[in-house]
Amino acid sequence: MNIEEIKEKLKTDEYNFLREDKNLGGNIILLTLGGSHAYGMDKEGSDLDVRGIALNPKEDVLLGTDFEQIVNADTDTTIYSFNKMIQLLTSNNPNTVEILGCNPMHYFYLSDIGRELLDNRKIFLSKICIHTFGGYASSQLRRMENKAARLVGQTQNEAYILKSINNAKYDFKNRYYPYDDSRINLYIDKAVQEGYDSEIFMDVCLEHYPLRDWTGMWNEMKAIVSSYNKIGKRNEKAISHDKLGKHMAHLIRLYMMCIDILEKEEIITYRTEEHELLMSIRNGEYLDENRQPTSAFYDLLDEYEKRFDNAKKNTSLPDLPDYKRINEFKMYVNERIVKCEV
């Protein structure tokens, strides 16, 4: 489906909710694509995902309420409220950061405030993206892999598990009772369990720590380990429907996007330069006769992981987003809403 066809489709009755919903309509400031179309990785029959942002109504601003997002499952459309979007962008959420880096031709509607948001996109970028994009990449890797047909060795798989846990741990301090990082040390060493070459060990020294918070962290780490030890229903479906290549391509794309953010401080969602490589991965050229990832794919993945590690060590991004400018922009927009200037 080309751009003109998509534009015409958005005018159909199927998308009337964009014009008729009380929180949308004239409140929409940005309308664009998500998913494979946004990345330039779509194929014939690819789902059409629509993403957008709408200003909070005046009463929401004055009462401190928020509709957060409107989701239309039938059309795979998600429209975020402005205030919710600011929150997600500040946390460097990959699914929303990408909305600010689409192909200019893919912005089907962009108001003046929508343009100002795009112009100010760099104020949201920070080293937090290392952990959010890294976490998403680890999640994508878990979708892709399974123990029954894994080409990487057990030692490398253990490293993937540890990396996933460390990405998850980064957010623990925001959700659990604080602790000194040195009090929970995870590392890989020679295995003591039969059948393992190496395994993850832990040194934990917590005093007077809330049991429920420790249980929460422990359950999250346990879930990550378990996810590497079995094929979930979603993975089985992906394999049976030849979608493994899609997961592999999106894994590499995540690294590409985050490397750009770290090295160039740019959000590049539409991958023009790497289109041929990404489509070859998606089309199964890195799958063997058993429809499993080849060693060449793991070599490619290793290359991007090394580039990612180098980029995060040398990035000039700040540790945290520019909260002052973010709050000023949010207040500026909401003040205009209250004054009925938009």
GROMACS .gro file of C-alpha atoms in nm, residues 38-294:
model
  257
   38ALA     CA    1   0.715   0.350   0.953
   39TYR     CA    2   1.046   0.163   0.934
   40GLY     CA    3   1.031   0.113   0.555
   41MET     CA    4   1.012  -0.263   0.614
   42ASP     CA    5   0.659  -0.326   0.493
   43LYS     CA    6   0.568  -0.600   0.247
   44GLU     CA    7   0.252  -0.672   0.054
   45GLY     CA    8  -0.013  -0.751   0.312
   46SER     CA    9   0.166  -0.576   0.601
   47ASP     CA   10  -0.069  -0.441   0.866
   48LEU     CA   11  -0.137  -0.069   0.859
   49ASP     CA   12  -0.055   0.085   1.198
   50VAL     CA   13  -0.152   0.448   1.258
   51ARG     CA   14  -0.003   0.656   1.541
   52GLY     CA   15  -0.082   1.005   1.654
   53ILE     CA   16  -0.093   1.268   1.926
   54ALA     CA   17  -0.389   1.478   2.040
   55LEU     CA   18  -0.397   1.775   2.275
   56ASN     CA   19  -0.566   1.726   2.609
   57PRO     CA   20  -0.906   1.902   2.621
   58LYS     CA   21  -0.927   2.221   2.827
   59GLU     CA   22  -1.118   2.045   3.107
   60ASP     CA   23  -0.841   1.782   3.135
   61VAL     CA   24  -0.577   2.051   3.175
   62LEU     CA   25  -0.777   2.240   3.440
   63LEU     CA   26  -0.891   1.932   3.633
   64GLY     CA   27  -0.561   1.743   3.609
   65THR     CA   28  -0.722   1.448   3.430
   66ASP     CA   29  -0.591   1.272   3.120
   67PHE     CA   30  -0.748   1.038   2.863
   68GLU     CA   31  -0.392   0.906   2.805
   69GLN     CA   32  -0.462   0.729   2.476
   70ILE     CA   33  -0.732   0.620   2.236
   71VAL     CA   34  -0.686   0.272   2.090
   72ASN     CA   35  -0.889   0.140   1.798
   73ALA     CA   36  -0.804  -0.229   1.772
   74ASP     CA   37  -0.990  -0.281   1.444
   75THR     CA   38  -0.756  -0.042   1.261
   76ASP     CA   39  -0.443  -0.087   1.476
   77THR     CA   40  -0.456   0.282   1.563
   78THR     CA   41  -0.321   0.444   1.880
   79ILE     CA   42  -0.354   0.817   1.948
   80TYR     CA   43  -0.173   0.940   2.260
   81SER     CA   44  -0.273   1.241   2.462
   82PHE     CA   45  -0.018   1.522   2.457
   83ASN     CA   46   0.050   1.497   2.831
   84LYS     CA   47   0.093   1.118   2.816
   85MET     CA   48   0.320   1.150   2.515
   86ILE     CA   49   0.545   1.397   2.697
   87GLN     CA   50   0.576   1.149   2.983
   88LEU     CA   51   0.662   0.859   2.750
   89LEU     CA   52   0.910   1.065   2.548
   90THR     CA   53   1.082   1.180   2.867
   91SER     CA   54   1.130   0.815   2.965
   92ASN     CA   55   1.275   0.747   2.615
   93ASN     CA   56   1.009   0.488   2.539
   94PRO     CA   57   1.109   0.339   2.199
   95ASN     CA   58   0.752   0.300   2.071
   96THR     CA   59   0.689   0.671   2.113
   97VAL     CA   60   1.036   0.812   2.043
   98GLU     CA   61   1.008   0.666   1.692
   99ILE     CA   62   0.699   0.881   1.624
  100LEU     CA   63   0.929   1.186   1.620
  101GLY     CA   64   1.163   1.041   1.354
  102CYS     CA   65   0.932   0.927   1.076
  103ASN     CA   66   0.974   0.987   0.705
  104PRO     CA   67   0.847   1.344   0.646
  105MET     CA   68   0.611   1.205   0.380
  106HIS     CA   69   0.449   0.989   0.649
  107TYR     CA   70   0.316   1.277   0.856
  108PHE     CA   71  -0.038   1.285   0.721
  109TYR     CA   72  -0.132   1.568   0.953
  110LEU     CA   73   0.096   1.804   1.143
  111SER     CA   74  -0.035   2.113   1.322
  112ASP     CA   75   0.185   2.406   1.425
  113ILE     CA   76   0.224   2.254   1.772
  114GLY     CA   77   0.297   1.918   1.615
  115ARG     CA   78   0.581   2.080   1.419
  116GLU     CA   79   0.711   2.248   1.734
  117LEU     CA   80   0.717   1.909   1.908
  118LEU     CA   81   0.923   1.763   1.623
  119ASP     CA   82   1.155   2.065   1.629
  120ASN     CA   83   1.213   2.011   2.002
  121ARG     CA   84   1.261   1.634   1.988
  122LYS     CA   85   1.623   1.646   2.104
  123ILE     CA   86   1.528   1.777   2.449
  124PHE     CA   87   1.389   1.432   2.530
  125LEU     CA   88   1.700   1.235   2.438
  126SER     CA   89   1.931   1.107   2.711
  127LYS     CA   90   2.136   0.807   2.814
  128ILE     CA   91   1.814   0.652   2.941
  129CYS     CA   92   1.770   0.526   2.582
  130ILE     CA   93   2.059   0.284   2.642
  131HIS     CA   94   1.841   0.090   2.881
  132THR     CA   95   1.499   0.136   2.719
  133PHE     CA   96   1.614   0.042   2.369
  134GLY     CA   97   1.842  -0.225   2.514
  135GLY     CA   98   1.548  -0.369   2.705
  136TYR     CA   99   1.332  -0.376   2.393
  137ALA     CA  100   1.614  -0.540   2.197
  138SER     CA  101   1.651  -0.806   2.465
  139SER     CA  102   1.276  -0.866   2.456
  140GLN     CA  103   1.292  -0.902   2.077
  141LEU     CA  104   1.581  -1.147   2.114
  142ARG     CA  105   1.379  -1.359   2.357
  143ARG     CA  106   1.094  -1.371   2.105
  144MET     CA  107   1.334  -1.486   1.838
  145GLU     CA  108   1.526  -1.753   2.022
  146ASN     CA  109   1.430  -2.086   2.173
  147LYS     CA  110   1.630  -2.350   2.354
  148ALA     CA  111   1.537  -2.639   2.125
  149ALA     CA  112   1.700  -2.490   1.817
  150ARG     CA  113   1.949  -2.233   1.933
  151LEU     CA  114   2.264  -2.177   1.729
  152VAL     CA  115   2.448  -1.976   1.991
  153GLY     CA  116   2.632  -2.167   2.259
  154GLN     CA  117   2.510  -2.202   2.615
  155THR     CA  118   2.770  -1.954   2.740
  156GLN     CA  119   2.659  -1.684   2.496
  157ASN     CA  120   2.297  -1.753   2.579
  158GLU     CA  121   2.377  -1.701   2.946
  159ALA     CA  122   2.526  -1.363   2.853
  160TYR     CA  123   2.201  -1.269   2.678
  161ILE     CA  124   2.006  -1.356   2.992
  162LEU     CA  125   2.235  -1.145   3.211
  163LYS     CA  126   2.207  -0.851   2.969
  164SER     CA  127   1.827  -0.874   2.981
  165ILE     CA  128   1.827  -0.878   3.360
  166ASN     CA  129   2.063  -0.580   3.381
  167ASN     CA  130   1.836  -0.381   3.149
  168ALA     CA  131   1.541  -0.466   3.372
  169LYS     CA  132   1.740  -0.378   3.686
  170TYR     CA  133   1.796  -0.026   3.556
  171ASP     CA  134   1.428   0.051   3.621
  172PHE     CA  135   1.413  -0.124   3.961
  173LYS     CA  136   1.524   0.193   4.138
  174ASN     CA  137   1.216   0.371   4.003
  175ARG     CA  138   0.974   0.104   4.122
  176TYR     CA  139   1.124  -0.057   4.430
  177TYR     CA  140   1.276   0.052   4.759
  178PRO     CA  141   1.621   0.200   4.685
  179TYR     CA  142   1.940  -0.001   4.734
  180ASP     CA  143   2.309   0.037   4.657
  181ASP     CA  144   2.392  -0.127   4.321
  182SER     CA  145   2.687  -0.303   4.478
  183ARG     CA  146   2.446  -0.490   4.708
  184ILE     CA  147   2.307  -0.697   4.420
  185ASN     CA  148   2.588  -0.822   4.198
  186LEU     CA  149   2.515  -1.059   3.910
  187TYR     CA  150   2.796  -1.212   3.706
  188ILE     CA  151   2.887  -1.513   3.492
  189ASP     CA  152   3.130  -1.778   3.610
  190LYS     CA  153   3.212  -2.145   3.555
  191ALA     CA  154   2.896  -2.349   3.606
  192VAL     CA  155   2.827  -2.577   3.898
  193GLN     CA  156   2.508  -2.715   3.745
  194GLU     CA  157   2.540  -3.029   3.534
  195GLY     CA  158   2.496  -2.964   3.162
  196TYR     CA  159   2.611  -2.601   3.179
  197ASP     CA  160   2.946  -2.459   3.075
  198SER     CA  161   2.884  -2.131   3.255
  199GLU     CA  162   2.599  -1.978   3.450
  200ILE     CA  163   2.488  -1.660   3.623
  201PHE     CA  164   2.579  -1.625   3.989
  202MET     CA  165   2.471  -1.364   4.238
  203ASP     CA  166   2.613  -1.193   4.545
  204VAL     CA  167   2.332  -1.032   4.743
  205CYS     CA  168   2.372  -0.838   5.066
  206LEU     CA  169   2.056  -0.649   5.163
  207GLU     CA  170   1.983  -0.540   5.517
  208HIS     CA  171   1.646  -0.424   5.650
  209TYR     CA  172   1.505  -0.443   5.298
  210PRO     CA  173   1.127  -0.474   5.236
  211LEU     CA  174   1.044  -0.836   5.157
  212ARG     CA  175   0.770  -0.752   4.907
  213ASP     CA  176   1.003  -0.531   4.705
  214TRP     CA  177   1.268  -0.804   4.696
  215THR     CA  178   1.000  -1.057   4.592
  216GLY     CA  179   0.897  -0.826   4.307
  217MET     CA  180   1.252  -0.792   4.177
  218TRP     CA  181   1.316  -1.164   4.218
  219ASN     CA  182   1.000  -1.253   4.023
  220GLU     CA  183   1.100  -1.021   3.737
  221MET     CA  184   1.446  -1.178   3.715
  222LYS     CA  185   1.296  -1.525   3.735
  223ALA     CA  186   1.055  -1.446   3.451
  224ILE     CA  187   1.344  -1.341   3.226
  225VAL     CA  188   1.536  -1.661   3.296
  226SER     CA  189   1.223  -1.870   3.235
  227SER     CA  190   1.151  -1.693   2.906
  228TYR     CA  191   1.482  -1.819   2.767
  229ASN     CA  192   1.407  -2.176   2.868
  230LYS     CA  193   1.091  -2.236   2.669
  231ILE     CA  194   0.913  -2.146   2.350
  232GLY     CA  195   0.613  -1.931   2.433
  233LYS     CA  196   0.293  -1.956   2.231
  234ARG     CA  197   0.384  -1.635   2.055
  235ASN     CA  198   0.719  -1.779   1.944
  236GLU     CA  199   0.553  -2.100   1.822
  237LYS     CA  200   0.312  -1.891   1.617
  238ALA     CA  201   0.599  -1.682   1.481
  239ILE     CA  202   0.788  -1.992   1.369
  240SER     CA  203   0.485  -2.163   1.215
  241HIS     CA  204   0.393  -1.852   1.019
  242ASP     CA  205   0.747  -1.774   0.906
  243LYS     CA  206   0.757  -1.456   1.114
  244LEU     CA  207   1.091  -1.531   1.270
  245GLY     CA  208   1.267  -1.323   1.004
  246LYS     CA  209   1.051  -1.025   1.100
  247HIS     CA  210   1.155  -1.051   1.465
  248MET     CA  211   1.520  -1.078   1.360
  249ALA     CA  212   1.497  -0.769   1.138
  250HIS     CA  213   1.330  -0.563   1.408
  251LEU     CA  214   1.600  -0.665   1.657
  252ILE     CA  215   1.872  -0.525   1.429
  253ARG     CA  216   1.660  -0.216   1.357
  254LEU     CA  217   1.634  -0.138   1.728
  255TYR     CA  218   2.012  -0.135   1.756
  256MET     CA  219   2.039   0.085   1.445
  257MET     CA  220   1.798   0.341   1.590
  258CYS     CA  221   1.964   0.356   1.929
  259ILE     CA  222   2.313   0.384   1.778
  260ASP     CA  223   2.190   0.685   1.576
  261ILE     CA  224   2.050   0.846   1.889
  262LEU     CA  225   2.371   0.788   2.084
  263GLU     CA  226   2.614   0.889   1.808
  264LYS     CA  227   2.421   1.154   1.613
  265GLU     CA  228   2.149   1.259   1.859
  266GLU     CA  229   1.906   1.194   1.576
  267ILE     CA  230   1.587   0.986   1.566
  268ILE     CA  231   1.579   0.800   1.235
  269THR     CA  232   1.275   0.575   1.219
  270TYR     CA  233   1.258   0.521   0.843
  271ARG     CA  234   1.568   0.315   0.760
  272THR     CA  235   1.650   0.418   0.403
  273GLU     CA  236   2.022   0.334   0.407
  274GLU     CA  237   1.978  -0.008   0.566
  275HIS     CA  238   1.659  -0.101   0.380
  276GLU     CA  239   1.819  -0.372   0.168
  277LEU     CA  240   1.984  -0.540   0.467
  278LEU     CA  241   1.674  -0.526   0.685
  279MET     CA  242   1.449  -0.663   0.412
  280SER     CA  243   1.692  -0.946   0.339
  281ILE     CA  244   1.674  -1.042   0.707
  282ARG     CA  245   1.297  -1.011   0.711
  283ASN     CA  246   1.261  -1.217   0.392
  284GLY     CA  247   1.443  -1.510   0.551
  285GLU     CA  248   1.787  -1.486   0.393
  286TYR     CA  249   1.943  -1.535   0.737
  287LEU     CA  250   1.739  -1.848   0.814
  288ASP     CA  251   1.866  -2.201   0.752
  289GLU     CA  252   1.677  -2.494   0.600
  290ASN     CA  253   1.509  -2.551   0.938
  291ARG     CA  254   1.387  -2.190   0.948
  292GLN     CA  255   1.625  -2.102   1.230
  293PRO     CA  256   1.874  -1.808   1.246
  294THR     CA  257   2.206  -1.882   1.080
   0.00000   0.00000   0.00000
